[in-house]
Amino acid sequence: MGDEIGRKTQWFFNVRTGQTEQEGQSRSADLLGPYPTQEAAANALQAVREREERLKSEDESWAGRDQD
């Protein structure tokens, strides 16, 4: 998406190249995002890991399998 004058403002993390990029540079199948900043896109894999760990813990807790 662009801003009010059409500039590209969203950032993505390309899982194939390991680089950040603005929208429209690569196939969407290779991208995580969009993120509001280049820094947020650069931290995409860490954010995914943290979210997956949190969700796994929530699932185990819900199922009564806390790993205390």
Tab-separated table of N, CA and C in Angstrom:
chain	number	residue	atom	x	y	z
A	1	MET	N	0.832	-1.184	0.000
A	1	MET	CA	0.000	0.000	0.000
A	1	MET	C	0.871	1.240	0.000
A	2	GLY	N	0.373	2.261	-0.603
A	2	GLY	CA	1.096	3.511	-0.611
A	2	GLY	C	0.489	4.521	0.337
A	3	ASP	N	1.221	5.599	0.534
A	3	ASP	CA	0.672	6.681	1.345
A	3	ASP	C	-0.259	7.523	0.495
A	4	GLU	N	-0.660	8.670	1.002
A	4	GLU	CA	-1.657	9.457	0.293
A	4	GLU	C	-1.203	9.969	-1.069
A	5	ILE	N	0.111	9.964	-1.339
A	5	ILE	CA	0.560	10.383	-2.671
A	5	ILE	C	1.152	9.219	-3.468
A	6	GLY	N	0.894	8.001	-3.031
A	6	GLY	CA	1.254	6.828	-3.810
A	6	GLY	C	2.623	6.233	-3.563
A	7	ARG	N	3.371	6.761	-2.595
A	7	ARG	CA	4.684	6.165	-2.307
A	7	ARG	C	4.490	4.852	-1.566
A	8	LYS	N	5.352	3.905	-1.828
A	8	LYS	CA	5.294	2.620	-1.138
A	8	LYS	C	5.802	2.812	0.284
A	9	THR	N	5.010	2.394	1.258
A	9	THR	CA	5.361	2.643	2.651
A	9	THR	C	5.457	1.376	3.493
A	10	GLN	N	5.052	0.240	2.975
A	10	GLN	CA	5.089	-0.987	3.754
A	10	GLN	C	6.354	-1.772	3.445
A	11	TRP	N	6.806	-2.532	4.440
A	11	TRP	CA	8.014	-3.338	4.320
A	11	TRP	C	7.683	-4.803	4.486
A	12	PHE	N	8.494	-5.640	3.864
A	12	PHE	CA	8.326	-7.090	3.909
A	12	PHE	C	9.673	-7.740	4.181
A	13	PHE	N	9.635	-8.976	4.697
A	13	PHE	CA	10.832	-9.783	4.849
A	13	PHE	C	10.756	-10.902	3.831
A	14	ASN	N	11.769	-11.013	3.004
A	14	ASN	CA	11.813	-12.037	1.973
A	14	ASN	C	12.497	-13.270	2.565
A	15	VAL	N	11.745	-14.361	2.738
A	15	VAL	CA	12.298	-15.569	3.358
A	15	VAL	C	13.270	-16.299	2.438
A	16	ARG	N	13.203	-16.053	1.164
A	16	ARG	CA	14.120	-16.690	0.219
A	16	ARG	C	15.488	-16.017	0.247
A	17	THR	N	15.494	-14.682	0.284
A	17	THR	CA	16.765	-13.941	0.249
A	17	THR	C	17.265	-13.531	1.623
A	18	GLY	N	16.362	-13.503	2.618
A	18	GLY	CA	16.744	-13.044	3.951
A	18	GLY	C	16.892	-11.537	4.049
A	19	GLN	N	16.317	-10.824	3.108
A	19	GLN	CA	16.439	-9.363	3.059
A	19	GLN	C	15.081	-8.703	3.271
A	20	THR	N	15.126	-7.448	3.712
A	20	THR	CA	13.910	-6.653	3.765
A	20	THR	C	13.740	-5.946	2.431
A	21	GLU	N	12.496	-5.661	2.102
A	21	GLU	CA	12.234	-4.962	0.846
A	21	GLU	C	10.875	-4.287	0.920
A	22	GLN	N	10.686	-3.335	0.051
A	22	GLN	CA	9.391	-2.684	-0.013
A	22	GLN	C	8.481	-3.479	-0.930
A	23	GLU	N	7.199	-3.219	-0.802
A	23	GLU	CA	6.218	-3.988	-1.555
A	23	GLU	C	6.447	-3.901	-3.054
A	24	GLY	N	6.082	-4.980	-3.729
A	24	GLY	CA	6.155	-5.002	-5.180
A	24	GLY	C	7.472	-5.450	-5.758
A	25	GLN	N	8.424	-5.851	-4.915
A	25	GLN	CA	9.733	-6.238	-5.431
A	25	GLN	C	9.858	-7.734	-5.696
A	26	SER	N	9.089	-8.557	-4.980
A	26	SER	CA	9.220	-10.014	-5.113
A	26	SER	C	7.854	-10.681	-5.087
A	27	ARG	N	7.871	-11.992	-5.364
A	27	ARG	CA	6.640	-12.785	-5.305
A	27	ARG	C	6.095	-12.777	-3.883
A	28	SER	N	4.805	-12.674	-3.763
A	28	SER	CA	4.194	-12.636	-2.433
A	28	SER	C	4.411	-13.945	-1.673
A	29	ALA	N	4.589	-15.053	-2.371
A	29	ALA	CA	4.817	-16.341	-1.715
A	29	ALA	C	6.119	-16.363	-0.922
A	30	ASP	N	7.050	-15.474	-1.241
A	30	ASP	CA	8.339	-15.427	-0.560
A	30	ASP	C	8.377	-14.420	0.585
A	31	LEU	N	7.261	-13.742	0.852
A	31	LEU	CA	7.279	-12.602	1.763
A	31	LEU	C	6.501	-12.826	3.047
A	32	LEU	N	7.030	-12.248	4.139
A	32	LEU	CA	6.307	-12.103	5.392
A	32	LEU	C	5.995	-10.620	5.535
A	33	GLY	N	4.793	-10.313	5.933
A	33	GLY	CA	4.453	-8.904	6.120
A	33	GLY	C	3.060	-8.641	5.624
A	34	PRO	N	2.671	-7.421	5.606
A	34	PRO	CA	3.490	-6.217	5.646
A	34	PRO	C	3.788	-5.754	7.072
A	35	TYR	N	4.873	-4.996	7.187
A	35	TYR	CA	5.295	-4.370	8.427
A	35	TYR	C	5.392	-2.873	8.194
A	36	PRO	N	5.180	-2.082	9.247
A	36	PRO	CA	5.163	-0.628	9.064
A	36	PRO	C	6.537	-0.008	8.854
A	37	THR	N	7.600	-0.703	9.311
A	37	THR	CA	8.953	-0.159	9.183
A	37	THR	C	9.913	-1.229	8.684
A	38	GLN	N	11.049	-0.793	8.203
A	38	GLN	CA	12.072	-1.739	7.754
A	38	GLN	C	12.616	-2.533	8.935
A	39	GLU	N	12.753	-1.903	10.087
A	39	GLU	CA	13.245	-2.597	11.274
A	39	GLU	C	12.294	-3.715	11.703
A	40	ALA	N	10.999	-3.428	11.677
A	40	ALA	CA	10.020	-4.457	12.027
A	40	ALA	C	10.093	-5.624	11.051
A	41	ALA	N	10.258	-5.345	9.780
A	41	ALA	CA	10.380	-6.403	8.773
A	41	ALA	C	11.645	-7.222	9.006
A	42	ALA	N	12.737	-6.560	9.392
A	42	ALA	CA	14.000	-7.263	9.639
A	42	ALA	C	13.869	-8.234	10.809
A	43	ASN	N	12.961	-7.947	11.741
A	43	ASN	CA	12.752	-8.800	12.912
A	43	ASN	C	11.594	-9.775	12.727
A	44	ALA	N	11.158	-9.975	11.497
A	44	ALA	CA	9.982	-10.802	11.209
A	44	ALA	C	10.136	-12.235	11.709
A	45	LEU	N	11.263	-12.851	11.467
A	45	LEU	CA	11.422	-14.253	11.877
A	45	LEU	C	11.377	-14.401	13.388
A	46	GLN	N	11.986	-13.468	14.112
A	46	GLN	CA	11.933	-13.508	15.572
A	46	GLN	C	10.505	-13.325	16.060
A	47	ALA	N	9.766	-12.424	15.446
A	47	ALA	CA	8.368	-12.200	15.825
A	47	ALA	C	7.536	-13.456	15.588
A	48	VAL	N	7.787	-14.141	14.489
A	48	VAL	CA	7.061	-15.383	14.186
A	48	VAL	C	7.399	-16.448	15.228
A	49	ARG	N	8.686	-16.590	15.569
A	49	ARG	CA	9.095	-17.574	16.581
A	49	ARG	C	8.400	-17.306	17.917
A	50	GLU	N	8.418	-16.040	18.347
A	50	GLU	CA	7.801	-15.683	19.618
A	50	GLU	C	6.304	-15.949	19.603
A	51	ARG	N	5.650	-15.625	18.516
A	51	ARG	CA	4.205	-15.857	18.418
A	51	ARG	C	3.909	-17.350	18.454
A	52	GLU	N	4.695	-18.156	17.757
A	52	GLU	CA	4.471	-19.608	17.746
A	52	GLU	C	4.694	-20.213	19.125
A	53	GLU	N	5.716	-19.742	19.838
A	53	GLU	CA	5.962	-20.240	21.194
A	53	GLU	C	4.798	-19.883	22.116
A	54	ARG	N	4.297	-18.649	22.011
A	54	ARG	CA	3.180	-18.211	22.831
A	54	ARG	C	1.928	-19.040	22.525
A	55	LEU	N	1.645	-19.246	21.244
A	55	LEU	CA	0.468	-20.020	20.866
A	55	LEU	C	0.579	-21.475	21.304
A	56	LYS	N	1.760	-22.052	21.202
A	56	LYS	CA	1.951	-23.439	21.641
A	56	LYS	C	1.710	-23.553	23.139
A	57	SER	N	2.230	-22.599	23.892
A	57	SER	CA	2.032	-22.599	25.335
A	57	SER	C	0.552	-22.445	25.682
A	58	GLU	N	-0.144	-21.551	24.978
A	58	GLU	CA	-1.578	-21.360	25.208
A	58	GLU	C	-2.358	-22.626	24.876
A	59	ASP	N	-1.996	-23.288	23.784
A	59	ASP	CA	-2.673	-24.539	23.408
A	59	ASP	C	-2.466	-25.619	24.462
A	60	GLU	N	-1.225	-25.759	24.945
A	60	GLU	CA	-0.938	-26.772	25.950
A	60	GLU	C	-1.672	-26.473	27.250
A	61	SER	N	-1.731	-25.200	27.609
A	61	SER	CA	-2.446	-24.806	28.813
A	61	SER	C	-3.938	-25.106	28.675
A	62	TRP	N	-4.501	-24.781	27.535
A	62	TRP	CA	-5.916	-25.024	27.288
A	62	TRP	C	-6.225	-26.513	27.343
A	63	ALA	N	-5.295	-27.321	26.847
A	63	ALA	CA	-5.507	-28.771	26.825
A	63	ALA	C	-5.170	-29.424	28.161
A	64	GLY	N	-4.712	-28.612	29.156
A	64	GLY	CA	-4.390	-29.152	30.461
A	64	GLY	C	-3.053	-29.832	30.530
A	65	ARG	N	-2.160	-29.448	29.637
A	65	ARG	CA	-0.830	-30.068	29.601
A	65	ARG	C	0.254	-29.046	29.893
A	66	ASP	N	0.075	-28.228	30.922
A	66	ASP	CA	1.096	-27.245	31.285
A	66	ASP	C	2.428	-27.935	31.498
A	67	GLN	N	3.474	-27.272	31.067
A	67	GLN	CA	4.810	-27.845	31.225
A	67	GLN	C	5.561	-27.155	32.349
A	68	ASP	N	4.973	-27.111	33.547
A	68	ASP	CA	5.590	-26.443	34.700
A	68	ASP	C	6.802	-27.177	35.181
